[in-house]
CSV table of N, CA and C in Angstrom, one decimal:
chain,number,residue,atom,x,y,z
A,13,UNK,N,202.2,80.5,98.0
A,13,UNK,CA,201.9,79.1,98.0
A,13,UNK,C,201.3,78.6,96.7
A,14,UNK,N,201.4,77.3,96.5
A,14,UNK,CA,200.8,76.8,95.3
A,14,UNK,C,199.3,77.0,95.2
A,15,UNK,N,198.7,76.8,96.4
A,15,UNK,CA,197.2,76.9,96.4
A,15,UNK,C,196.8,78.3,96.1
A,16,UNK,N,197.6,79.3,96.6
A,16,UNK,CA,197.3,80.7,96.4
A,16,UNK,C,197.4,81.0,94.9
A,17,UNK,N,198.4,80.5,94.2
A,17,UNK,CA,198.6,80.7,92.8
A,17,UNK,C,197.5,80.1,92.0
A,18,UNK,N,197.0,78.9,92.4
A,18,UNK,CA,195.9,78.3,91.7
A,18,UNK,C,194.6,79.2,91.8
A,19,UNK,N,194.4,79.7,93.0
A,19,UNK,CA,193.2,80.6,93.2
A,19,UNK,C,193.4,81.9,92.3
A,20,UNK,N,194.6,82.4,92.3
A,20,UNK,CA,194.8,83.6,91.5
A,20,UNK,C,194.6,83.3,90.0
A,21,UNK,N,195.1,82.1,89.5
A,21,UNK,CA,194.9,81.7,88.1
A,21,UNK,C,193.4,81.5,87.8
A,22,UNK,N,192.7,80.9,88.7
A,22,UNK,CA,191.3,80.7,88.5
A,22,UNK,C,190.5,82.0,88.5
A,23,UNK,N,190.9,82.9,89.3
A,23,UNK,CA,190.2,84.2,89.3
A,23,UNK,C,190.5,85.0,88.0
A,24,UNK,N,191.7,84.9,87.5
A,24,UNK,CA,192.1,85.5,86.3
A,24,UNK,C,191.3,84.9,85.1
A,25,UNK,N,191.2,83.6,85.1
A,25,UNK,CA,190.5,82.9,84.1
A,25,UNK,C,189.0,83.4,84.0
A,26,UNK,N,188.4,83.5,85.2
A,26,UNK,CA,187.0,84.0,85.3
A,26,UNK,C,186.9,85.4,84.7
A,27,UNK,N,187.9,86.2,85.0
A,27,UNK,CA,187.8,87.6,84.6
A,27,UNK,C,188.0,87.7,83.0
A,28,UNK,N,188.9,86.9,82.5
A,28,UNK,CA,189.1,86.8,81.1
A,28,UNK,C,187.8,86.3,80.4
A,29,UNK,N,187.2,85.3,81.0
A,29,UNK,CA,186.0,84.7,80.5
A,29,UNK,C,184.9,85.8,80.4
A,30,UNK,N,184.8,86.6,81.5
A,30,UNK,CA,183.8,87.7,81.6
A,30,UNK,C,184.0,88.7,80.5
A,31,UNK,N,185.3,89.1,80.2
A,31,UNK,CA,185.6,90.1,79.2
A,31,UNK,C,185.3,89.5,77.8
A,32,UNK,N,185.6,88.2,77.6
A,32,UNK,CA,185.2,87.6,76.3
A,32,UNK,C,183.7,87.6,76.1
A,33,UNK,N,183.0,87.4,77.2
A,33,UNK,CA,181.5,87.4,77.1
A,33,UNK,C,181.0,88.8,76.7
A,34,UNK,N,181.6,89.8,77.3
A,34,UNK,CA,181.3,91.2,77.0
A,34,UNK,C,181.6,91.5,75.5
A,35,UNK,N,182.7,91.0,75.0
A,35,UNK,CA,183.1,91.2,73.6
A,35,UNK,C,182.1,90.6,72.7
A,36,UNK,N,181.7,89.4,73.0
A,36,UNK,CA,180.7,88.7,72.2
A,36,UNK,C,179.4,89.5,72.1
A,37,UNK,N,179.0,90.0,73.3
A,37,UNK,CA,177.8,90.8,73.4
A,37,UNK,C,177.9,92.1,72.5
A,38,UNK,N,179.0,92.8,72.6
A,38,UNK,CA,179.2,94.0,71.8
A,38,UNK,C,179.2,93.6,70.3
A,39,UNK,N,179.8,92.5,69.9
A,39,UNK,CA,179.8,92.1,68.5
A,39,UNK,C,178.4,91.8,68.0
A,40,UNK,N,177.6,91.1,68.9
A,40,UNK,CA,176.2,90.8,68.5
A,40,UNK,C,175.4,92.1,68.3
A,41,UNK,N,175.8,93.1,69.1
A,41,UNK,CA,175.1,94.4,69.0
A,41,UNK,C,175.6,95.4,67.9
A,42,UNK,N,176.5,94.8,67.1
A,42,UNK,CA,177.0,95.6,66.0
A,42,UNK,C,178.3,96.3,66.1
A,43,UNK,N,179.1,96.1,67.2
A,43,UNK,CA,180.4,96.8,67.3
A,43,UNK,C,181.3,96.4,66.1
A,44,UNK,N,181.9,97.4,65.5
A,44,UNK,CA,182.8,97.1,64.4
A,44,UNK,C,184.3,96.9,64.9
A,45,UNK,N,184.6,97.6,66.0
A,45,UNK,CA,185.9,97.4,66.6
A,45,UNK,C,185.8,97.6,68.1
A,46,UNK,N,186.7,97.0,68.8
A,46,UNK,CA,186.7,97.0,70.2
A,46,UNK,C,188.0,97.3,70.8
A,47,UNK,N,188.1,98.3,71.7
A,47,UNK,CA,189.3,98.8,72.3
A,47,UNK,C,189.2,98.4,73.8
A,48,UNK,N,190.1,97.5,74.2
A,48,UNK,CA,190.2,97.2,75.6
A,48,UNK,C,191.2,98.1,76.3
A,49,UNK,N,190.8,98.5,77.5
A,49,UNK,CA,191.7,99.3,78.4
A,49,UNK,C,191.8,98.6,79.7
A,50,UNK,N,193.0,98.4,80.2
A,50,UNK,CA,193.2,97.7,81.5
A,50,UNK,C,194.2,98.4,82.3
A,51,UNK,N,194.0,98.4,83.6
A,51,UNK,CA,194.9,99.0,84.6
A,51,UNK,C,195.3,98.0,85.7
A,52,UNK,N,196.6,98.0,86.0
A,52,UNK,CA,197.0,97.0,87.0
A,52,UNK,C,196.7,95.6,86.7
A,53,UNK,N,196.1,94.9,87.6
A,53,UNK,CA,195.7,93.5,87.3
A,53,UNK,C,194.7,93.4,86.1
A,54,UNK,N,193.9,94.4,85.9
A,54,UNK,CA,193.0,94.5,84.8
A,54,UNK,C,193.7,94.5,83.4
A,55,UNK,N,195.0,95.1,83.5
A,55,UNK,CA,195.8,95.1,82.2
A,55,UNK,C,196.1,93.7,81.8
A,56,UNK,N,196.4,92.9,82.7
A,56,UNK,CA,196.8,91.5,82.4
A,56,UNK,C,195.6,90.8,81.8
A,57,UNK,N,194.4,91.0,82.4
A,57,UNK,CA,193.2,90.4,81.9
A,57,UNK,C,192.9,90.9,80.5
A,58,UNK,N,193.0,92.2,80.3
A,58,UNK,CA,192.8,92.8,78.9
A,58,UNK,C,193.7,92.2,77.9
A,59,UNK,N,195.0,92.1,78.3
A,59,UNK,CA,196.0,91.6,77.3
A,59,UNK,C,195.6,90.1,77.0
A,60,UNK,N,195.3,89.3,78.0
A,60,UNK,CA,195.0,87.9,77.7
A,60,UNK,C,193.7,87.8,76.8
A,61,UNK,N,192.7,88.6,77.2
A,61,UNK,CA,191.4,88.5,76.4
A,61,UNK,C,191.7,89.0,74.9
A,62,UNK,N,192.5,90.0,74.8
A,62,UNK,CA,192.8,90.5,73.4
A,62,UNK,C,193.5,89.4,72.5
A,63,UNK,N,194.3,88.6,73.2
A,63,UNK,CA,194.9,87.5,72.4
A,63,UNK,C,193.9,86.4,71.9
A,64,UNK,N,192.8,86.3,72.6
A,64,UNK,CA,191.8,85.3,72.3
A,64,UNK,C,190.7,85.8,71.5
A,65,UNK,N,190.6,87.1,71.3
A,65,UNK,CA,189.4,87.7,70.6
A,65,UNK,C,189.9,88.5,69.4
A,66,UNK,N,189.8,88.0,68.2
A,66,UNK,CA,190.3,88.8,67.0
A,66,UNK,C,189.5,90.0,66.8
A,67,UNK,N,188.3,90.2,67.4
A,67,UNK,CA,187.5,91.4,67.3
A,67,UNK,C,188.2,92.6,67.9
A,68,UNK,N,189.1,92.4,68.9
A,68,UNK,CA,189.8,93.4,69.6
A,68,UNK,C,190.8,94.1,68.6
A,69,UNK,N,190.6,95.4,68.4
A,69,UNK,CA,191.4,96.1,67.4
A,69,UNK,C,192.5,96.9,68.1
A,70,UNK,N,192.3,97.2,69.4
A,70,UNK,CA,193.3,98.0,70.1
A,70,UNK,C,193.2,97.7,71.6
A,71,UNK,N,194.4,97.7,72.2
A,71,UNK,CA,194.5,97.5,73.6
A,71,UNK,C,195.4,98.5,74.2
A,72,UNK,N,195.0,99.1,75.3
A,72,UNK,CA,195.8,100.1,76.1
A,72,UNK,C,196.0,99.5,77.5
A,73,UNK,N,197.2,99.4,77.9
A,73,UNK,CA,197.5,98.8,79.2
A,73,UNK,C,198.2,99.9,80.1
A,74,UNK,N,197.7,100.1,81.3
A,74,UNK,CA,198.3,101.0,82.3
A,74,UNK,C,198.8,100.2,83.5
A,75,UNK,N,200.0,100.5,83.9
A,75,UNK,CA,200.6,99.9,85.1
A,75,UNK,C,200.4,98.4,85.1
A,76,UNK,N,200.7,97.8,84.0
A,76,UNK,CA,200.6,96.3,83.8
A,76,UNK,C,201.6,95.6,84.7
A,77,UNK,N,201.2,94.6,85.4
A,77,UNK,CA,202.1,93.8,86.2
A,77,UNK,C,202.9,92.9,85.3
A,78,UNK,N,204.2,92.9,85.6
A,78,UNK,CA,205.1,92.1,84.7
A,78,UNK,C,205.4,90.8,85.3
A,79,UNK,N,205.3,90.6,86.6
A,79,UNK,CA,205.5,89.4,87.3
A,79,UNK,C,204.4,89.1,88.3
A,80,UNK,N,204.1,87.8,88.5
A,80,UNK,CA,203.0,87.5,89.4
A,80,UNK,C,203.4,87.9,90.8
A,81,UNK,N,204.6,88.0,91.1
A,81,UNK,CA,205.0,88.5,92.5
A,81,UNK,C,204.6,89.9,92.7
A,82,UNK,N,204.4,90.7,91.6
A,82,UNK,CA,204.0,92.1,91.8
A,82,UNK,C,202.6,92.2,92.3
A,83,UNK,N,201.8,91.1,92.2
A,83,UNK,CA,200.4,91.1,92.6
A,83,UNK,C,200.3,91.0,94.1
A,84,UNK,N,201.3,90.6,94.8
A,84,UNK,CA,201.2,90.5,96.3
A,84,UNK,C,201.2,91.8,97.0
């Protein structure tokens, strides 16, 4: 349903926001490079966060969902 998709999108946005906050913290503490690793739905979050954070130097994705219907 449309409402279900909105909740899923909102949840994903929150997760990406959390990853970006962690990246900022690591950078503040002196991290020179950041490697994100995601599995399943976390792979989607890692990929999205990496596109928004130039500090991310490497991304590893396992079992990444290719379609939103895969999340059901």
